Amino acid sequence: MNLVTVSGPPSVGKTSVILKTISSLKNRGLKVGVVKFDCLFTDDDVLYEKAGVMVQKGLSGGLCPDHYFVSNIEEVTQWGLENKFDILISESAGLCNRCSPYIKGIKAVCVIDNLSGIGTPKKIGPMLKSADIVIITKGDIVSQAEREVFASRVHSVNPAATILHVNGLTGQGSFELSTLLFDKNENITTLKGKTLRFSMPAALCSYCLGETRIGESYQMGNVRKIDLGKKEI
Amino acid sequence: MAVLTELDLRHEKINTILTRYPFAETFLTNNGIDVANSRDNSMDDYFKSLDAEHIEDHAIDPEHLLNQFDQFINQMLSFLGEDSKVVESITILPGHDKSGKTENFTEFIIRKNEIVSIVGPTGSGKSRLLGDIEWAAQKDTPTGRSILINEKIPDKKWRYSSSEKLVAQLSQNMNFVMDMSVFEFLELHAESRMVTDSKTIIKRIIEEANNLAGEMFDPDTPITALSGGQSRALMIADTAILSKSPIILIDEIENAGIDRKRALKLLLSEEKIVLIATHDPVLALMGNRRIVIKNGGIIKVIETTEEEKEILTEIEKLDRKVNVMREKLRNGEKLTS
């Protein structure tokens, strides 16, 4: 089984892109399963089920979603193997724009959209910079020039990636994406021993442990203060 | 790290790297690497000078970054060094429709400076045809078609390069979403295309766009404040002059506020291949030929006849008449004298 991790900021069209791509994969006779990671709520699993795709969902709730992802991805992989998928796709939202729950040796796809502004590629961390494939969506509603500028910005922060334009509504480009996802030489049986491509942000402070009160005396652990540029008089 | 670049990016002075490859600055800036104070040092020194917290906060991975830097420089060098071979023609070789029936033609060649219309109901497979061309299909798409460029099997770069795409698109649904003036916007586009003489080119684009739109706008207008016609005109002029893609797909361009005949002439004068997906007779008849698509396959190719061209002349007259009326309404005049 191949594992592919797909991530990207909320509402860029990850689910639509994956659904359209799955239909191309199915046409090739491949069996595909999906695991959807989210924070508080998702009904994307219903969309997958409607499309006849086996799906699991994991909600991280009060935990950091990416920490939750990495703590569960091996179990999910085993679920995929039990169900004899050819490809298991994990879908997760990158919420802090820094994280990349990408794993070394596992294909990583980042989805971003043309509407997010040309400064965006610069703002997104390893999620974009260390992806193998970058999918740019919503190209049908912005001008050709903006598409070109956006793609060149993406290229400048991640020159190694294959950049594709996919329209999540019509599916234009999803067939092309599907040809890049499956490789019979990339079959895995476990993720044990593999490592993340990049470490996750550290956070362990009183608020992680349930503190709700505001004020310096309640803040303990890994706390950092904003630099407001106050100069001493 | 595979060192392909002539310079040793790890140990060479940053200043030397930037002098040799001026475009390298874009890479560093976009990756949040501020080398303003370390130009006399090497990248290696720079990484060593960062404290662990900075590296962690900015998610910097020196090895990964050097690797990417190397790739970026090499890709830019090959991009700039390319004598951008002109696409003289594209050839479509038949595949099959949705029910597996072989398409009814032997080969279809479109040469540069030519307009071809594509007609067929929604869902008939127009997008897939475009997809096949853009992906330079080699019997490896659902239609089984093949695409040749300059009558040869195309280079793989057309599939994967972000800077060189075969097809540029213009459609009625497209909008400008960036918050900047016309000039800044064009400057940004020119910069991303590594154009050297951007001032002259920008001036030309604005002139051409104004010719197409009728309503003049100036370079300081925010792009989001342009009227529908002006936006369309700017998109066309910009795509014609600045986009590197040899094929332009036009997906229904409304008549309002833009001289479509002139727009097509502009595209052709820039040696483009123009494909128009439309059912508007004025646009469809501007093509020398039209491809008819049904059930996912090309069922026939119709040459635009002399009689049809005559009809076009008539419709164009009507078109102009309507446009004059529109202008009158805009200016608060009455349509009857």
XYZ file of C-alpha atoms in Angstrom:
570
model
C 0.000 0.000 0.000
C 1.092 3.559 -0.760
C 0.505 6.269 1.820
C 0.032 9.844 0.643
C -0.296 12.749 3.070
C -2.281 15.747 1.884
C -2.360 18.960 3.861
C -3.129 22.603 3.358
C -4.845 25.564 5.006
C -8.587 25.266 5.746
C -11.048 25.779 2.855
C -8.555 25.565 0.006
C -10.406 22.608 -1.479
C -8.392 19.618 -0.249
C -11.420 17.324 -0.067
C -12.687 18.305 -3.527
C -9.271 17.757 -5.063
C -8.899 14.374 -3.347
C -12.388 13.236 -4.372
C -11.813 14.099 -8.020
C -8.424 12.436 -7.957
C -9.810 9.276 -6.351
C -12.237 8.833 -9.223
C -9.292 8.777 -11.645
C -7.434 6.321 -9.399
C -10.493 4.068 -9.244
C -10.688 4.042 -13.024
C -7.250 2.460 -12.963
C -8.616 -0.269 -10.694
C -6.873 0.981 -7.555
C -8.530 0.653 -4.157
C -8.350 3.897 -2.213
C -9.070 4.705 1.439
C -9.049 8.038 3.206
C -8.398 9.201 6.731
C -9.499 12.704 7.561
C -7.844 14.556 10.447
C -9.502 17.674 11.766
C -9.838 19.680 14.970
C -13.366 20.120 16.170
C -15.713 19.040 13.463
C -15.797 17.630 9.981
C -18.479 16.163 7.820
C -16.129 15.490 4.949
C -16.315 11.811 5.874
C -19.907 11.873 4.613
C -18.696 13.230 1.278
C -16.188 10.408 0.993
C -18.767 7.802 1.967
C -21.178 9.172 -0.618
C -18.457 8.705 -3.203
C -18.090 5.092 -2.070
C -14.705 5.636 -0.454
C -13.858 3.928 2.842
C -13.022 6.626 5.349
C -11.972 7.107 8.955
C -12.034 10.415 10.746
C -10.002 11.616 13.678
C -10.808 14.763 15.615
C -8.009 16.125 17.742
C -10.327 18.161 19.974
C -8.265 19.741 22.721
C -4.949 18.481 21.363
C -2.669 20.025 18.776
C -3.983 18.519 15.522
C -0.562 17.735 14.105
C 0.644 16.064 17.297
C -2.581 14.058 17.189
C -1.862 13.155 13.556
C 1.596 11.826 14.216
C 0.434 9.875 17.258
C -2.150 8.046 15.167
C -0.773 7.695 11.674
C 0.763 4.266 12.293
C -2.559 2.856 13.583
C -4.324 4.313 10.581
C -1.745 2.795 8.258
C -2.431 -0.613 9.772
C -6.166 -0.059 9.216
C -5.391 0.686 5.572
C -3.323 -2.472 5.217
C -6.054 -4.609 6.800
C -8.485 -3.260 4.238
C -6.052 -4.002 1.418
C -6.006 -0.484 -0.017
C -3.611 0.269 -2.831
C -3.470 3.872 -1.660
C -4.311 5.401 1.682
C -4.694 9.175 1.596
C -4.489 11.156 4.811
C -6.032 14.594 4.726
C -5.276 17.182 7.382
C -5.573 20.926 7.773
C -2.441 22.862 8.577
C -3.709 25.315 11.092
C -0.699 27.260 12.251
C 0.856 27.503 8.763
C 4.091 26.179 10.125
C 3.562 22.546 10.793
C 4.182 19.804 8.355
C 3.166 16.398 9.465
C 5.105 15.054 6.490
C 7.082 11.881 6.877
C 10.402 11.133 5.238
C 9.886 8.674 2.399
C 6.120 9.201 2.238
C 4.693 11.283 -0.585
C 3.623 14.712 0.674
C 1.089 16.896 -1.114
C 0.343 20.497 -0.112
C -2.804 22.213 -1.395
C -3.057 26.011 -1.476
C -5.334 28.358 -3.364
C -4.820 31.310 -5.669
C -7.142 33.482 -3.609
C -4.975 33.343 -0.528
C -2.777 36.205 -1.712
C 0.692 36.287 -3.182
C 2.313 36.736 0.229
C 1.028 33.341 1.311
C 3.751 31.074 -0.088
C 6.227 33.049 1.996
C 4.135 32.687 5.136
C 3.647 28.950 5.041
C 6.447 26.946 6.591
C 7.541 23.350 6.049
C 4.005 22.368 5.033
C 4.677 24.080 1.695
C 8.459 24.186 1.585
C 9.041 20.481 2.092
C 6.110 19.116 0.050
C 6.822 16.905 -2.974
C 3.772 18.057 -4.904
C 2.092 21.439 -4.591
C -1.476 21.720 -5.849
C -2.801 25.191 -6.582
C -6.597 25.485 -6.629
C -9.195 28.087 -7.596
C -7.285 29.054 -10.717
C -10.520 29.330 -12.663
C -11.531 32.551 -10.954
C -8.335 34.593 -10.977
C -6.493 36.062 -13.939
C -3.813 34.232 -15.890
C -1.234 36.719 -14.630
C -2.105 36.092 -11.003
C -1.878 32.352 -11.558
C 1.574 32.769 -13.073
C 2.783 35.085 -10.308
C 1.418 32.798 -7.603
C 3.019 29.710 -9.119
C 6.349 31.472 -9.441
C 6.198 32.454 -5.760
C 5.520 28.867 -4.826
C 8.391 27.782 -7.018
C 10.761 30.201 -5.320
C 10.101 28.701 -1.883
C 9.995 25.103 -3.049
C 11.858 24.650 -6.342
C 11.986 20.888 -5.939
C 8.219 20.383 -5.941
C 6.026 19.487 -8.880
C 3.460 22.263 -9.115
C 0.064 21.437 -10.605
C -3.112 23.448 -11.058
C -6.244 21.540 -10.124
C -9.820 22.750 -10.269
C -11.721 21.094 -7.432
C -15.104 21.847 -9.002
C -14.606 20.557 -12.518
C -11.796 18.171 -11.715
C -9.551 19.731 -14.354
C -6.008 18.667 -13.489
C -7.063 15.887 -11.104
C -6.365 13.139 -13.603
C -2.853 14.510 -14.015
C -2.433 14.559 -10.236
C -3.607 10.952 -9.993
C -0.752 9.820 -12.231
C 1.755 11.145 -9.696
C 0.296 9.486 -6.603
C 0.714 5.754 -7.005
C 4.020 3.966 -7.411
C 4.189 0.227 -6.806
C 7.768 0.606 -5.621
C 6.637 2.796 -2.757
C 4.616 0.215 -0.890
C 4.912 0.299 2.884
C 3.927 -2.101 5.650
C 4.603 0.128 8.638
C 5.717 3.627 9.535
C 7.628 2.504 12.612
C 11.148 3.827 12.499
C 10.333 6.559 9.983
C 10.781 10.175 10.996
C 8.987 13.452 10.405
C 10.535 15.752 7.832
C 10.449 18.569 10.310
C 9.970 18.947 14.033
C 6.689 20.388 15.281
C 6.481 23.625 17.237
C 7.145 23.229 20.925
C 4.389 24.237 23.270
C 4.178 23.317 26.873
C 2.847 26.029 29.104
C 0.203 26.397 31.762
C -2.457 26.945 29.085
C -1.663 23.553 27.554
C -2.602 22.118 30.924
C -5.989 23.763 31.193
C -5.241 27.173 32.629
C -7.842 29.766 31.598
C -6.926 32.798 33.694
C -5.052 35.669 32.054
C -2.094 37.389 33.644
C 1.616 36.875 34.073
C 1.354 35.106 37.397
C -0.610 32.254 35.770
C 1.875 31.700 32.962
C 4.383 28.944 33.454
C 6.556 26.815 31.243
C 7.326 27.647 27.627
C 6.079 31.256 27.501
C 7.277 33.975 25.200
C 6.384 37.649 25.196
C 5.614 39.797 22.172
C 8.229 42.419 21.366
C 6.389 45.734 21.326
C 9.577 47.655 20.755
C 9.343 49.612 24.009
C 12.504 51.523 24.549
C 13.857 52.353 27.979
C 13.724 56.046 28.707
C 23.851 17.576 -1.258
C 24.320 17.282 -4.972
C 26.348 20.286 -6.003
C 25.379 21.044 -9.557
C 25.893 24.760 -9.430
C 29.347 26.023 -10.297
C 29.703 27.803 -6.992
C 29.961 26.049 -3.670
C 26.800 27.481 -2.179
C 27.729 26.344 1.289
C 31.160 27.926 1.540
C 31.214 30.709 -1.042
C 30.693 34.289 0.136
C 27.006 35.186 -0.130
C 27.973 38.337 -1.969
C 29.728 36.324 -4.655
C 26.662 34.112 -5.081
C 24.330 37.088 -5.407
C 26.613 38.877 -7.862
C 26.832 35.822 -10.063
C 23.135 34.926 -9.764
C 21.147 38.116 -9.034
C 17.867 36.154 -9.065
C 19.073 34.140 -6.068
C 18.002 37.014 -3.854
C 14.331 36.179 -4.550
C 14.866 32.719 -3.186
C 16.490 33.946 0.011
C 13.888 36.660 0.597
C 10.938 34.365 -0.018
C 12.413 31.833 2.348
C 12.784 34.448 5.054
C 16.584 34.407 4.992
C 17.877 37.868 5.807
C 21.485 38.090 4.722
C 21.756 41.890 4.715
C 24.423 41.766 7.428
C 26.148 38.606 6.328
C 27.025 39.293 2.718
C 30.706 38.800 3.350
C 30.073 35.467 5.021
C 29.083 32.120 3.574
C 25.717 30.413 3.971
C 27.432 28.007 6.301
C 28.596 30.901 8.514
C 25.130 32.379 8.317
C 23.469 29.191 9.555
C 26.069 28.852 12.306
C 25.401 32.432 13.429
C 21.708 31.662 14.018
C 20.777 30.551 17.484
C 18.809 27.370 17.947
C 15.683 29.282 18.864
C 15.715 31.280 15.631
C 16.157 28.109 13.599
C 13.281 26.472 15.452
C 11.004 29.531 15.217
C 11.538 30.067 11.530
C 11.470 26.385 10.726
C 14.813 26.523 8.974
C 16.460 23.310 7.849
C 19.925 24.282 6.555
C 20.546 21.096 4.557
C 17.113 21.165 2.946
C 17.481 24.852 2.207
C 20.904 24.519 0.573
C 19.568 21.701 -1.533
C 16.577 23.755 -2.616
C 18.832 26.766 -3.252
C 20.947 24.682 -5.569
C 17.899 23.413 -7.456
C 16.432 26.896 -7.699
C 19.604 28.347 -9.213
C 19.912 25.513 -11.695
C 16.305 25.738 -12.780
C 16.542 29.488 -13.208
C 19.743 29.125 -15.234
C 18.193 26.652 -17.597
C 15.052 28.787 -17.794
C 17.003 31.939 -18.646
C 19.443 30.201 -20.927
C 16.734 28.678 -23.028
C 16.394 30.154 -26.483
C 12.686 29.543 -25.862
C 12.026 27.391 -28.861
C 8.896 28.574 -30.538
C 5.932 26.264 -30.684
C 5.133 26.240 -34.393
C 2.322 23.728 -34.247
C 0.430 21.295 -32.101
C -0.961 18.063 -33.466
C -3.841 16.149 -31.942
C -3.828 12.421 -32.692
C -7.152 10.624 -32.191
C -8.168 8.737 -29.087
C -11.674 7.583 -28.274
C -14.915 8.983 -26.868
C -16.572 8.016 -23.589
C -18.006 4.812 -25.044
C -14.663 3.745 -26.469
C -15.383 4.613 -30.111
C -12.316 5.831 -32.008
C -12.417 9.488 -32.914
C -13.311 10.361 -36.446
C -10.135 12.044 -37.752
C -6.587 11.020 -38.546
C -4.680 13.995 -37.246
C -5.469 17.604 -36.483
C -2.694 20.174 -36.792
C -3.047 23.708 -35.446
C -0.321 26.161 -36.379
C 0.679 29.380 -34.663
C -1.264 32.498 -35.700
C -4.338 30.341 -36.120
C -7.707 30.494 -34.393
C -9.660 27.291 -33.832
C -13.074 27.190 -32.172
C -14.272 24.350 -29.992
C -18.017 23.701 -29.832
C -20.160 21.135 -28.061
C -22.638 20.994 -25.181
C -21.597 21.362 -21.552
C -19.986 18.173 -20.307
C -19.149 17.005 -23.836
C -15.432 16.920 -23.157
C -14.089 20.352 -24.066
C -12.160 20.637 -20.808
C -10.703 17.171 -21.281
C -9.456 18.113 -24.740
C -7.805 21.171 -23.259
C -6.467 19.015 -20.455
C -4.960 16.631 -22.999
C -3.212 19.492 -24.775
C -1.943 21.069 -21.570
C -0.641 17.752 -20.231
C 0.813 16.913 -23.662
C -1.024 13.572 -23.489
C 0.752 10.467 -24.775
C -2.105 7.946 -24.813
C -1.973 8.203 -21.031
C -5.145 10.183 -20.360
C -8.750 8.901 -20.257
C -9.283 9.766 -23.938
C -6.181 7.968 -25.190
C -5.236 10.960 -27.354
C -1.678 11.950 -28.186
C -0.360 15.462 -28.599
C 2.658 16.382 -30.689
C 4.469 19.693 -30.539
C 6.226 20.829 -33.701
C 5.240 17.371 -34.984
C 7.422 15.630 -32.412
C 6.767 13.904 -29.100
C 6.914 16.769 -26.593
C 9.483 17.365 -23.900
C 8.364 16.343 -20.394
C 9.015 19.879 -19.162
C 5.592 20.936 -20.437
C 4.047 18.755 -17.767
C 6.037 19.633 -14.721
C 7.603 23.042 -15.156
C 5.884 25.785 -13.196
C 7.220 28.542 -15.413
C 6.419 26.997 -18.759
C 2.870 25.903 -19.289
C 1.546 25.138 -22.746
C -1.842 26.734 -22.217
C -2.803 30.101 -20.774
C -6.491 30.628 -20.065
C -8.830 33.575 -20.288
C -12.392 33.213 -19.171
C -15.422 35.210 -18.310
C -15.319 34.100 -14.660
C -11.834 35.362 -14.000
C -11.239 38.315 -11.751
C -8.340 40.263 -10.399
C -8.018 39.606 -6.700
C -4.764 41.326 -5.822
C -4.814 44.611 -4.036
C -2.492 46.767 -6.143
C -2.411 49.248 -8.999
C -2.312 48.271 -12.671
C 1.333 49.289 -12.877
C 2.433 47.446 -9.737
C 0.528 44.407 -10.883
C 2.176 44.306 -14.296
C 5.550 44.954 -12.703
C 5.017 41.946 -10.471
C 4.051 39.766 -13.410
C 7.049 40.961 -15.432
C 9.315 40.267 -12.483
C 8.016 36.721 -12.132
C 8.703 36.211 -15.826
C 12.252 37.570 -15.401
C 11.649 40.235 -18.035
C 14.560 42.643 -18.320
C 12.954 45.628 -20.001
C 9.813 45.727 -17.887
C 9.042 49.475 -18.182
C 8.630 49.366 -21.969
C 6.611 46.185 -21.852
C 4.288 47.499 -19.157
C 3.692 50.664 -21.157
C 2.823 48.579 -24.207
C 0.418 46.356 -22.285
C -1.453 49.344 -20.862
C -1.677 50.930 -24.319
C -3.002 47.758 -25.900
C -5.477 47.205 -23.066
C -6.772 50.746 -23.472
C -7.185 50.170 -27.195
C -9.246 47.081 -26.508
C -11.394 48.531 -23.768
C -12.487 51.849 -25.190
C -12.802 53.261 -21.691
C -9.346 54.498 -20.754
C -7.732 53.720 -17.420
C -4.412 54.882 -16.077
C -1.545 52.918 -14.553
C -2.400 54.028 -11.005
C -5.915 52.557 -11.025
C -6.243 49.662 -8.574
C -6.828 46.506 -10.644
C -9.858 45.586 -8.565
C -11.473 48.936 -9.457
C -11.382 48.306 -13.220
C -14.712 47.791 -14.999
C -15.545 44.380 -16.437
C -14.466 45.436 -19.917
C -11.258 47.043 -18.702
C -10.335 43.975 -16.633
C -10.925 41.694 -19.585
C -8.902 43.995 -21.841
C -6.017 44.099 -19.394
C -6.083 40.321 -18.957
C -5.956 39.803 -22.713
C -3.196 42.337 -23.340
C -1.180 41.001 -20.431
C -1.600 37.372 -21.484
C -0.746 38.195 -25.112
C 2.408 40.108 -24.282
C 3.717 38.737 -20.983
C 2.584 35.149 -20.771
C 5.081 32.659 -22.109
C 2.452 30.051 -22.951
C 2.220 29.491 -26.712
C -1.440 28.467 -26.628
C -4.229 30.704 -25.369
C -7.607 29.250 -24.500
C -10.472 31.689 -24.482
C -13.518 30.435 -22.666
C -16.455 32.635 -23.724
C -15.594 36.314 -23.687
C -18.625 38.530 -23.348
C -19.122 41.256 -25.848
C -19.588 44.067 -23.359
C -16.968 46.780 -23.270
C -14.290 45.103 -25.332
C -13.325 44.898 -28.972
C -13.077 41.152 -29.396
C -11.875 41.171 -32.969
C -9.014 43.417 -32.024
C -8.285 41.247 -28.993
C -7.871 38.191 -31.207
C -5.681 40.152 -33.615
C -3.449 41.146 -30.728
C -3.084 37.529 -29.621
C -2.263 36.417 -33.149
C 0.280 39.205 -33.597
C 2.130 37.722 -30.625
C 2.411 34.410 -32.504
C -0.030 32.527 -30.318
C -2.218 29.579 -31.113
C -5.725 30.616 -30.102
C -8.443 28.170 -29.067
C -11.911 29.522 -28.373
C -14.527 27.515 -26.527
C -17.715 29.339 -27.419
C -21.188 29.215 -28.907
C -21.246 32.903 -29.686
C -21.401 33.090 -33.499
C -19.142 36.142 -33.706
C -16.367 34.379 -31.835
C -16.944 30.907 -33.258
C -16.861 32.102 -36.857
C -13.605 33.966 -36.303
C -11.906 30.599 -36.266
C -10.822 29.091 -39.578
C -11.978 25.736 -38.330
C -14.091 24.438 -35.527
C -13.811 21.236 -33.599
C -17.131 19.591 -32.704
C -17.113 17.530 -29.520
C -19.746 15.071 -28.402
C -19.732 12.354 -25.761
C -16.074 13.004 -24.945
C -14.811 12.630 -28.510
C -14.110 14.873 -31.495
C -16.851 13.911 -33.961
C -15.912 16.277 -36.746
C -13.929 19.286 -37.819
C -15.771 21.944 -39.797
C -14.000 24.465 -42.006
C -15.555 27.911 -41.814
C -17.038 28.442 -45.291
C -17.169 31.626 -47.348
C -20.927 31.801 -46.786
C -20.378 31.582 -43.076
C -17.800 34.355 -43.256
C -20.436 36.481 -44.999
C -22.829 35.778 -42.169
C -20.087 36.843 -39.800
C -19.826 40.184 -41.543
C -23.552 40.677 -41.053
C -23.476 39.737 -37.396
C -20.540 42.015 -36.848
C -22.537 44.895 -38.290
C -25.326 44.102 -35.849
C -22.779 43.780 -33.108
C -21.438 47.235 -33.812
C -24.956 48.627 -33.886
C -25.665 47.184 -30.438
C -22.378 48.563 -29.192
C -23.232 52.047 -30.398
C -26.547 51.785 -28.543
C -24.757 50.606 -25.434
C -22.422 53.598 -25.653
C -25.405 55.922 -26.023
C -27.086 54.445 -22.950
C -23.867 54.806 -21.026
C -23.666 58.468 -21.946
C -27.263 59.123 -20.941
C -28.492 59.637 -24.488
C -31.711 58.452 -26.090
C -31.645 55.610 -28.616
C -34.136 57.408 -30.881
C -33.266 60.748 -32.307
